[in-house]
N, CA, C and O of each residue as an XYZ file, in Angstrom:
588
protein
N     -97.010    116.482   -215.080
C     -97.206    116.657   -213.650
C     -95.916    117.219   -213.066
O     -94.844    116.645   -213.254
N     -96.015    118.320   -212.370
C     -94.818    118.909   -211.802
C     -94.902    118.923   -210.287
O     -95.985    119.047   -209.714
N     -93.763    118.796   -209.651
C     -93.721    118.862   -208.191
C     -93.924    120.311   -207.781
O     -93.421    121.229   -208.429
N     -94.664    120.501   -206.701
C     -94.918    121.847   -206.213
C     -94.734    121.885   -204.714
O     -94.732    120.849   -204.049
N     -94.578    123.092   -204.186
C     -94.447    123.253   -202.740
C     -95.751    122.870   -202.058
O     -96.823    122.986   -202.652
N     -95.664    122.412   -200.809
C     -96.842    122.056   -200.025
C     -97.732    123.269   -199.790
O     -98.957    123.162   -199.852
N     -97.120    124.429   -199.519
C     -97.884    125.652   -199.266
C     -98.158    126.356   -200.594
O     -97.231    126.596   -201.368
N     -99.425    126.690   -200.865
C     -99.733    127.390   -202.111
C     -99.051    128.752   -202.176
O     -98.913    129.440   -201.165
N     -98.633    129.123   -203.356
C     -98.028    130.428   -203.563
C     -99.142    131.478   -203.614
O    -100.317    131.132   -203.733
N     -98.778    132.737   -203.526
C     -99.760    133.816   -203.547
C    -100.616    133.713   -204.810
O    -100.094    133.520   -205.908
N    -101.933    133.844   -204.645
C    -102.842    133.768   -205.776
C    -103.217    132.354   -206.167
O    -103.973    132.152   -207.117
N    -102.701    131.375   -205.449
C    -103.000    129.977   -205.739
C    -103.954    129.454   -204.666
O    -103.744    129.691   -203.476
N    -104.981    128.757   -205.078
C    -105.952    128.171   -204.161
C    -105.661    126.692   -203.999
O    -105.359    126.001   -204.972
N    -105.751    126.207   -202.774
C    -105.555    124.785   -202.516
C    -106.911    124.093   -202.564
O    -107.850    124.519   -201.892
N    -107.019    123.018   -203.360
C    -108.248    122.269   -203.500
C    -107.907    120.777   -203.506
O    -107.457    120.247   -204.522
N    -108.119    120.104   -202.379
C    -107.847    118.672   -202.296
C    -109.074    117.892   -202.746
O    -110.210    118.321   -202.542
N    -108.830    116.746   -203.356
C    -109.921    115.884   -203.816
C    -109.630    114.448   -203.406
O    -108.477    114.023   -203.333
N    -110.704    113.714   -203.141
C    -110.600    112.289   -202.819
C    -111.165    111.493   -203.987
O    -112.133    111.911   -204.621
N    -110.557    110.348   -204.266
C    -110.942    109.525   -205.406
C    -111.041    108.068   -204.962
O    -110.277    107.613   -204.110
N    -111.991    107.345   -205.552
C    -112.144    105.926   -205.242
C    -111.869    105.092   -206.482
O    -112.539    105.238   -207.504
N    -110.883    104.221   -206.384
C    -110.647    103.218   -207.420
C    -111.442    101.996   -206.967
O    -111.030    101.255   -206.075
N    -112.585    101.813   -207.606
C    -113.573    100.807   -207.222
C    -113.408     99.634   -208.177
O    -113.497     99.816   -209.391
N    -113.172     98.437   -207.658
C    -112.933     97.293   -208.543
C    -113.841     96.129   -208.174
O    -114.350     96.055   -207.055
N    -114.041     95.212   -209.133
C    -114.904     94.052   -208.896
C    -114.082     92.767   -208.824
O    -112.851     92.796   -208.836
N    -114.785     91.649   -208.750
C    -114.107     90.355   -208.588
C    -113.253     89.975   -209.791
O    -112.355     89.141   -209.678
N    -113.532     90.588   -210.951
C    -112.740     90.343   -212.157
C    -111.644     91.399   -212.342
O    -110.982     91.442   -213.379
N    -111.461     92.244   -211.332
C    -110.477     93.329   -211.350
C    -110.744     94.346   -212.459
O    -109.823     94.950   -213.009
N    -112.032     94.518   -212.771
C    -112.446     95.618   -213.638
C    -112.713     96.815   -212.740
O    -113.157     96.660   -211.603
N    -112.440     98.014   -213.257
C    -112.607     99.238   -212.487
C    -113.841     99.993   -212.961
O    -114.146    100.025   -214.153
N    -114.546    100.599   -212.008
C    -115.725    101.395   -212.327
C    -115.299    102.833   -212.602
O    -114.646    103.471   -211.776
N    -115.681    103.330   -213.779
C    -115.360    104.702   -214.164
C    -116.630    105.467   -214.505
O    -117.642    104.892   -214.905
N    -116.545    106.779   -214.333
C    -117.633    107.692   -214.665
C    -117.301    108.396   -215.976
O    -116.164    108.812   -216.200
N    -118.316    108.525   -216.845
C    -118.153    109.296   -218.078
C    -118.720    110.689   -217.816
O    -119.928    110.857   -217.653
N    -117.847    111.670   -217.780
C    -118.261    113.042   -217.477
C    -119.131    113.601   -218.611
O    -119.000    113.200   -219.768
N    -120.011    114.527   -218.257
C    -120.908    115.107   -219.252
C    -120.131    115.945   -220.268
O    -119.005    116.376   -220.018
N    -120.765    116.161   -221.419
C    -120.147    116.960   -222.478
C    -119.994    118.425   -222.077
O    -119.159    119.138   -222.634
N    -120.799    118.877   -221.112
C    -120.730    120.275   -220.682
C    -120.101    120.443   -219.295
O    -120.258    121.490   -218.666
N    -119.397    119.428   -218.824
C    -118.726    119.523   -217.519
C    -117.740    120.690   -217.550
O    -117.060    120.890   -218.557
N    -117.649    121.468   -216.455
C    -116.743    122.621   -216.451
C    -115.265    122.241   -216.553
O    -114.451    123.026   -217.039
N    -114.926    121.048   -216.099
C    -113.548    120.560   -216.200
C    -113.573    119.174   -216.841
O    -114.394    118.332   -216.477
N    -112.699    118.947   -217.768
C    -112.550    117.652   -218.438
C    -113.867    117.122   -219.023
O    -114.254    115.994   -218.719
N    -114.569    117.915   -219.861
C    -115.811    117.427   -220.454
C    -115.573    116.190   -221.314
O    -114.592    116.105   -222.054
N    -116.491    115.236   -221.199
C    -116.489    113.986   -221.977
C    -115.352    113.032   -221.628
O    -115.188    112.011   -222.296
N    -114.574    113.334   -220.612
C    -113.509    112.427   -220.169
C    -114.098    111.335   -219.270
O    -115.180    111.492   -218.703
N    -113.372    110.247   -219.157
C    -113.656    109.211   -218.170
C    -112.804    109.497   -216.937
O    -111.710    110.052   -217.040
N    -113.322    109.110   -215.771
C    -112.592    109.365   -214.530
C    -113.066    108.401   -213.448
O    -114.096    107.743   -213.595
N    -112.307    108.327   -212.369
C    -112.758    107.571   -211.206
C    -113.750    108.448   -210.449
O    -113.827    109.653   -210.692
N    -114.497    107.857   -209.545
C    -115.484    108.603   -208.775
C    -114.821    109.307   -207.600
O    -113.834    108.819   -207.050
N    -115.369    110.452   -207.221
C    -114.842    111.208   -206.094
C    -115.066    112.682   -206.303
O    -115.770    113.090   -207.226
N    -114.461    113.492   -205.436
C    -114.645    114.923   -205.570
C    -113.920    115.708   -204.502
O    -113.036    115.196   -203.815
N    -114.309    116.948   -204.378
C    -113.619    117.915   -203.533
C    -113.849    117.665   -202.043
O    -114.951    117.326   -201.613
N    -112.782    117.842   -201.274
C    -112.869    117.799   -199.815
C    -113.364    119.168   -199.359
O    -112.740    120.190   -199.646
N    -114.493    119.178   -198.645
C    -115.048    120.441   -198.162
C    -114.380    120.851   -196.858
O    -113.833    120.016   -196.139
N    -114.431    122.138   -196.563
C    -113.807    122.669   -195.354
C    -114.326    121.929   -194.123
O    -115.532    121.763   -193.941
N    -113.383    121.485   -193.275
C    -113.732    120.792   -192.044
C    -113.886    119.287   -192.180
O    -114.045    118.596   -191.174
N    -113.843    118.761   -193.407
C    -113.988    117.322   -193.622
C    -112.643    116.615   -193.581
O    -111.620    117.172   -193.979
N    -112.658    115.382   -193.094
C    -111.505    114.500   -193.250
C    -111.597    113.878   -194.637
O    -112.631    113.959   -195.300
N    -110.504    113.259   -195.065
C    -110.542    112.552   -196.348
C    -111.637    111.493   -196.342
O    -112.389    111.369   -197.308
N    -111.728    110.730   -195.256
C    -112.729    109.667   -195.162
C    -114.149    110.193   -195.231
O    -114.996    109.603   -195.903
N    -114.421    111.290   -194.549
C    -115.760    111.882   -194.585
C    -116.102    112.367   -195.990
O    -117.215    112.165   -196.476
N    -115.140    113.004   -196.630
C    -115.364    113.505   -197.987
C    -115.609    112.355   -198.957
O    -116.496    112.434   -199.806
N    -114.827    111.291   -198.833
C    -114.999    110.142   -199.723
C    -116.379    109.522   -199.533
O    -117.066    109.219   -200.509
N    -116.779    109.336   -198.294
C    -118.099    108.753   -198.000
C    -119.214    109.609   -198.613
O    -120.129    109.078   -199.242
N    -119.138    110.926   -198.430
C    -120.149    111.834   -198.969
C    -120.172    111.802   -200.495
O    -121.237    111.687   -201.101
N    -118.998    111.904   -201.113
C    -118.926    111.939   -202.577
C    -119.466    110.657   -203.213
O    -120.209    110.716   -204.193
N    -119.099    109.513   -202.666
C    -119.544    108.241   -203.248
C    -121.047    108.054   -203.043
O    -121.723    107.487   -203.901
N    -121.563    108.520   -201.933
C    -123.016    108.469   -201.707
C    -123.725    109.348   -202.737
O    -124.737    108.939   -203.307
N    -123.203    110.555   -202.980
C    -123.803    111.472   -203.956
C    -123.718    110.928   -205.379
O    -124.672    111.041   -206.148
N    -122.588    110.346   -205.724
C    -122.349    109.963   -207.116
C    -122.847    108.571   -207.478
O    -123.140    108.304   -208.644
N    -122.947    107.671   -206.484
C    -123.338    106.282   -206.770
C    -124.442    105.753   -205.858
O    -124.869    104.609   -206.011
N    -124.908    106.564   -204.917
C    -125.868    106.128   -203.899
C    -125.384    104.840   -203.228
O    -126.146    103.894   -203.027
N    -124.104    104.836   -202.891
C    -123.455    103.653   -202.324
C    -122.746    104.053   -201.036
O    -122.089    105.091   -200.969
N    -122.891    103.214   -200.020
C    -122.182    103.427   -198.758
C    -120.884    102.634   -198.792
O    -120.898    101.403   -198.792
N    -119.755    103.351   -198.820
C    -118.474    102.652   -198.854
C    -118.310    101.819   -197.588
O    -118.795    102.189   -196.519
N    -117.624    100.695   -197.726
C    -117.485     99.748   -196.619
C    -116.138     99.878   -195.921
O    -116.073    100.191   -194.732
N    -115.073     99.638   -196.661
C    -113.744     99.594   -196.047
C    -112.685    100.099   -197.030
O    -111.815     99.337   -197.452
N    -112.758    101.385   -197.396
C    -111.776    101.891   -198.362
C    -110.382    101.941   -197.755
O    -110.203    102.215   -196.568
N    -109.405    101.670   -198.605
C    -108.003    101.662   -198.173
C    -107.250    102.771   -198.909
O    -107.281    102.835   -200.138
N    -106.571    103.649   -198.150
C    -105.787    104.724   -198.763
C    -104.557    104.100   -199.417
O    -103.815    103.357   -198.774
N    -104.346    104.404   -200.694
C    -103.236    103.784   -201.413
C    -102.256    104.765   -202.042
O    -101.124    104.390   -202.346
N    -102.666    106.008   -202.241
C    -101.806    106.906   -203.002
C    -102.271    108.348   -202.839
O    -103.469    108.629   -202.788
N    -101.312    109.248   -202.758
C    -101.610    110.680   -202.794
C    -100.716    111.310   -203.851
O     -99.496    111.150   -203.823
N    -101.334    112.024   -204.779
C    -100.610    112.714   -205.843
C    -100.869    114.203   -205.669
O    -102.022    114.634   -205.635
N     -99.805    114.991   -205.559
C     -99.990    116.437   -205.512
C     -99.888    116.955   -206.939
O     -98.956    116.615   -207.667
N    -100.851    117.779   -207.334
C    -100.830    118.224   -208.723
C    -101.407    119.618   -208.879
O    -102.091    120.143   -208.001
N    -101.105    120.193   -210.025
C    -101.705    121.443   -210.462
C    -102.874    121.041   -211.339
O    -102.724    120.236   -212.258
N    -104.032    121.600   -211.053
C    -105.214    121.268   -211.829
C    -105.346    122.256   -212.977
O    -105.835    123.371   -212.793
N    -104.914    121.850   -214.151
C    -104.923    122.737   -215.313
C    -106.323    123.177   -215.708
O    -106.490    124.265   -216.258
N    -107.327    122.362   -215.442
C    -108.695    122.701   -215.829
C    -109.275    123.795   -214.939
O    -110.223    124.478   -215.327
N    -108.716    123.959   -213.767
C    -109.174    125.000   -212.849
C    -107.961    125.865   -212.531
O    -107.337    125.719   -211.480
N    -107.641    126.752   -213.437
C    -106.418    127.559   -213.358
C    -106.257    128.197   -211.984
O    -107.202    128.752   -211.422
N    -105.061    128.108   -211.468
C    -104.766    128.733   -210.190
C    -105.026    127.855   -208.986
O    -105.067    128.351   -207.860
N    -105.203    126.549   -209.201
C    -105.406    125.659   -208.057
C    -104.330    124.589   -208.005
O    -103.818    124.144   -209.032
N    -104.004    124.192   -206.797
C    -103.137    123.046   -206.557
C    -103.831    122.196   -205.507
O    -104.737    122.668   -204.820
N    -103.414    120.960   -205.383
C    -103.997    120.153   -204.322
C    -103.621    118.705   -204.434
O    -103.082    118.246   -205.441
N    -103.923    117.996   -203.366
C    -103.694    116.561   -203.339
C    -104.863    115.843   -203.990
O    -106.020    116.226   -203.819
N    -104.547    114.810   -204.729
C    -105.548    113.871   -205.227
C    -105.298    112.612   -204.409
O    -104.295    111.926   -204.605
N    -106.205    112.315   -203.502
C    -106.022    111.252   -202.521
C    -106.833    110.046   -202.982
O    -108.060    110.101   -203.066
N    -106.127    108.956   -203.280
C    -106.769    107.780   -203.855
C    -106.969    106.680   -202.819
O    -106.084    106.370   -202.022
N    -108.170    106.103   -202.863
C    -108.545    104.965   -202.035
C    -108.982    103.848   -202.970
O    -109.382    104.107   -204.105
N    -108.908    102.608   -202.501
C    -109.453    101.483   -203.259
C    -110.452    100.743   -202.388
O    -110.335    100.707   -201.163
N    -111.441    100.151   -203.055
C    -112.396     99.285   -202.368
C    -112.941     98.296   -203.384
O    -113.184     98.643   -204.540
N    -113.129     97.063   -202.939
C    -113.721     96.038   -203.791
C    -115.234     96.134   -203.687
O    -115.784     96.193   -202.587
N    -115.903     96.148   -204.827
C    -117.362     96.206   -204.875
C    -117.914     94.791   -204.751
O    -117.645     93.930   -205.589
N    -118.679     94.566   -203.706
C    -119.250     93.244   -203.474
C    -120.677     93.130   -203.991
O    -121.197     92.021   -204.112
N    -121.323     94.254   -204.300
C    -122.710     94.238   -204.775
C    -122.933     95.374   -205.767
O    -123.129     96.524   -205.373
N    -122.901     95.046   -207.050
C    -123.080     96.057   -208.095
C    -124.536     96.481   -208.255
O    -124.815     97.547   -208.804
N    -125.460     95.657   -207.782
C    -126.882     95.890   -208.044
C    -127.408     97.193   -207.452
O    -128.381     97.749   -207.963
N    -126.790     97.687   -206.391
C    -127.281     98.898   -205.748
C    -126.671    100.183   -206.258
O    -127.013    101.257   -205.762
N    -125.779    100.113   -207.228
C    -125.111    101.318   -207.730
C    -126.053    102.119   -208.630
O    -126.604    101.590   -209.595
N    -126.229    103.393   -208.305
C    -127.097    104.279   -209.079
C    -126.286    105.517   -209.448
O    -125.790    106.224   -208.571
N    -126.155    105.775   -210.736
C    -125.373    106.921   -211.196
C    -126.065    108.224   -210.816
O    -127.218    108.453   -211.181
N    -125.356    109.076   -210.082
C    -125.905    110.360   -209.665
C    -125.273    111.546   -210.366
O    -125.822    112.647   -210.333
N    -124.132    111.343   -210.997
C    -123.439    112.416   -211.721
C    -122.799    111.831   -212.970
O    -122.397    110.668   -212.991
N    -122.711    112.650   -214.007
C    -122.083    112.206   -215.247
C    -123.112    111.685   -216.226
O    -124.300    111.596   -215.916
N    -122.633    111.335   -217.434
C    -123.536    110.835   -218.468
C    -123.552    109.315   -218.544
O    -124.346    108.733   -219.282
N    -122.681    108.679   -217.787
C    -122.665    107.229   -217.799
C    -121.574    106.689   -216.905
O    -120.751    107.430   -216.366
N    -121.590    105.369   -216.761
C    -120.541    104.690   -216.001
C    -120.345    103.321   -216.621
O    -121.218    102.816   -217.326
N    -119.190    102.721   -216.352
C    -118.925    101.402   -216.885
C    -117.773    100.738   -216.167
O    -116.926    101.394   -215.560
N    -117.762     99.407   -216.252
C    -116.687     98.596   -215.674
C    -115.705     98.278   -216.790
O    -116.103     97.781   -217.843
N    -114.418     98.561   -216.569
C    -113.410     98.407   -217.608
C    -112.207     97.615   -217.109
O    -111.783     97.750   -215.961
N    -111.667     96.782   -218.005
C    -110.410     96.099   -217.706
C    -109.277     97.112   -217.800
O    -109.443     98.200   -218.353
N    -108.136     96.744   -217.259
C    -106.960     97.619   -217.312
C    -106.624     97.969   -218.762
O    -106.327     99.122   -219.074
N    -106.669     96.978   -219.639
C    -106.326     97.195   -221.048
C    -107.313     98.156   -221.706
O    -106.916     99.001   -222.508
N    -108.596     98.030   -221.371
C    -109.601     98.940   -221.932
C    -109.383    100.372   -221.441
O    -109.541    101.325   -222.205
N    -109.024    100.519   -220.179
C    -108.805    101.847   -219.595
C    -107.682    102.582   -220.315
O    -107.754    103.796   -220.508
N    -106.649    101.855   -220.712
C    -105.513    102.479   -221.398
C    -105.915    103.110   -222.733
O    -105.192    103.961   -223.251
N    -107.054    102.706   -223.296
C    -107.519    103.224   -224.585
C    -108.551    104.346   -224.447
O    -108.949    104.946   -225.445
N    -108.984    104.630   -223.217
C    -110.014    105.641   -222.990
C    -109.431    107.047   -222.916
O    -108.243    107.233   -222.649
N    -110.280    108.017   -223.156
C    -109.953    109.430   -222.908
C    -110.202    109.650   -221.411
O    -111.336    109.865   -220.984
N    -109.125    109.593   -220.626
C    -109.236    109.600   -219.172
C    -108.358    110.713   -218.587
O    -107.307    111.037   -219.139
N    -108.793    111.285   -217.482
C    -108.041    112.352   -216.820
C    -106.645    111.835   -216.457
O    -106.507    110.743   -215.905
N    -105.612    112.626   -216.768
C    -104.214    112.205   -216.603
C    -103.879    111.683   -215.212
O    -103.301    110.604   -215.083
N    -104.233    112.435   -214.167
C    -103.842    111.992   -212.823
C    -104.607    110.742   -212.402
O    -104.117    109.977   -211.571
N    -105.806    110.516   -212.961
C    -106.519    109.262   -212.700
C    -105.782    108.090   -213.341
O    -105.613    107.038   -212.723
N    -105.345    108.280   -214.585
C    -104.615    107.215   -215.274
C    -103.299    106.918   -214.569
O    -102.922    105.758   -214.408
N    -102.604    107.966   -214.151
C    -101.353    107.787   -213.410
C    -101.591    106.947   -212.153
O    -100.822    106.033   -211.857
N    -102.648    107.258   -211.427
C    -102.967    106.518   -210.199
C    -103.331    105.071   -210.508
O    -102.874    104.157   -209.822
N    -104.144    104.859   -211.526
C    -104.550    103.498   -211.890
C    -103.327    102.660   -212.252
O    -103.222    101.507   -211.836
N    -102.409    103.227   -213.019
C    -101.196    102.491   -213.399
C    -100.375    102.094   -212.176
O     -99.796    101.008   -212.147
N    -100.320    102.960   -211.169
C     -99.551    102.657   -209.960
C    -100.271    101.671   -209.053
O     -99.636    100.812   -208.441
N    -101.586    101.788   -208.964
C    -102.357    101.028   -207.982
C    -102.821     99.670   -208.506
O    -102.907     98.716   -207.733
N    -103.120     99.562   -209.793
C    -103.707     98.332   -210.327
C    -102.934     97.066   -209.946
O    -103.559     96.082   -209.550
N    -101.608     97.051   -210.050
C    -100.877     95.819   -209.699
C    -101.026     95.404   -208.231
O    -100.723     94.263   -207.881
N    -101.485     96.312   -207.376
C    -101.595     96.001   -205.942
C    -102.991     95.549   -205.526
O    -103.200     95.191   -204.367
N    -103.947     95.559   -206.450
C    -105.323     95.194   -206.087
C    -105.402     93.732   -205.689
O    -104.802     92.863   -206.322
N    -106.157     93.478   -204.624
C    -106.328     92.102   -204.129
C    -107.788     91.822   -203.876
O    -108.142     90.720   -203.456
């Protein structure tokens, strides 16, 4: 991960994404298993979230993405971390990866809308998964602060 200027350089596209670190009462995190044919990071595990569309706030984008991916209405997400990164899987893009956390109070209503699977994992299990680098970086920073 390299530090970059806030303003994209010529030929570079800015693409911000919002991410939800969703945890349960046992402090297990919900992750998505990306499809084998995903255009970026195929077969990797990742947190749920996606691209901020033009005109959206981070909160609006997070609400939309989580509804699309889990058919879940977020309740009270808390912004915990922003990582600026170059997205190697999408050459020529930079952007913020904006992380929120929320405790899941009802797992029964979660319906997978994207990816090939999902699962709840302990911190130790996550360290052994094939997971997107910036997601793992965020989890390592945020996990000790979960309440």
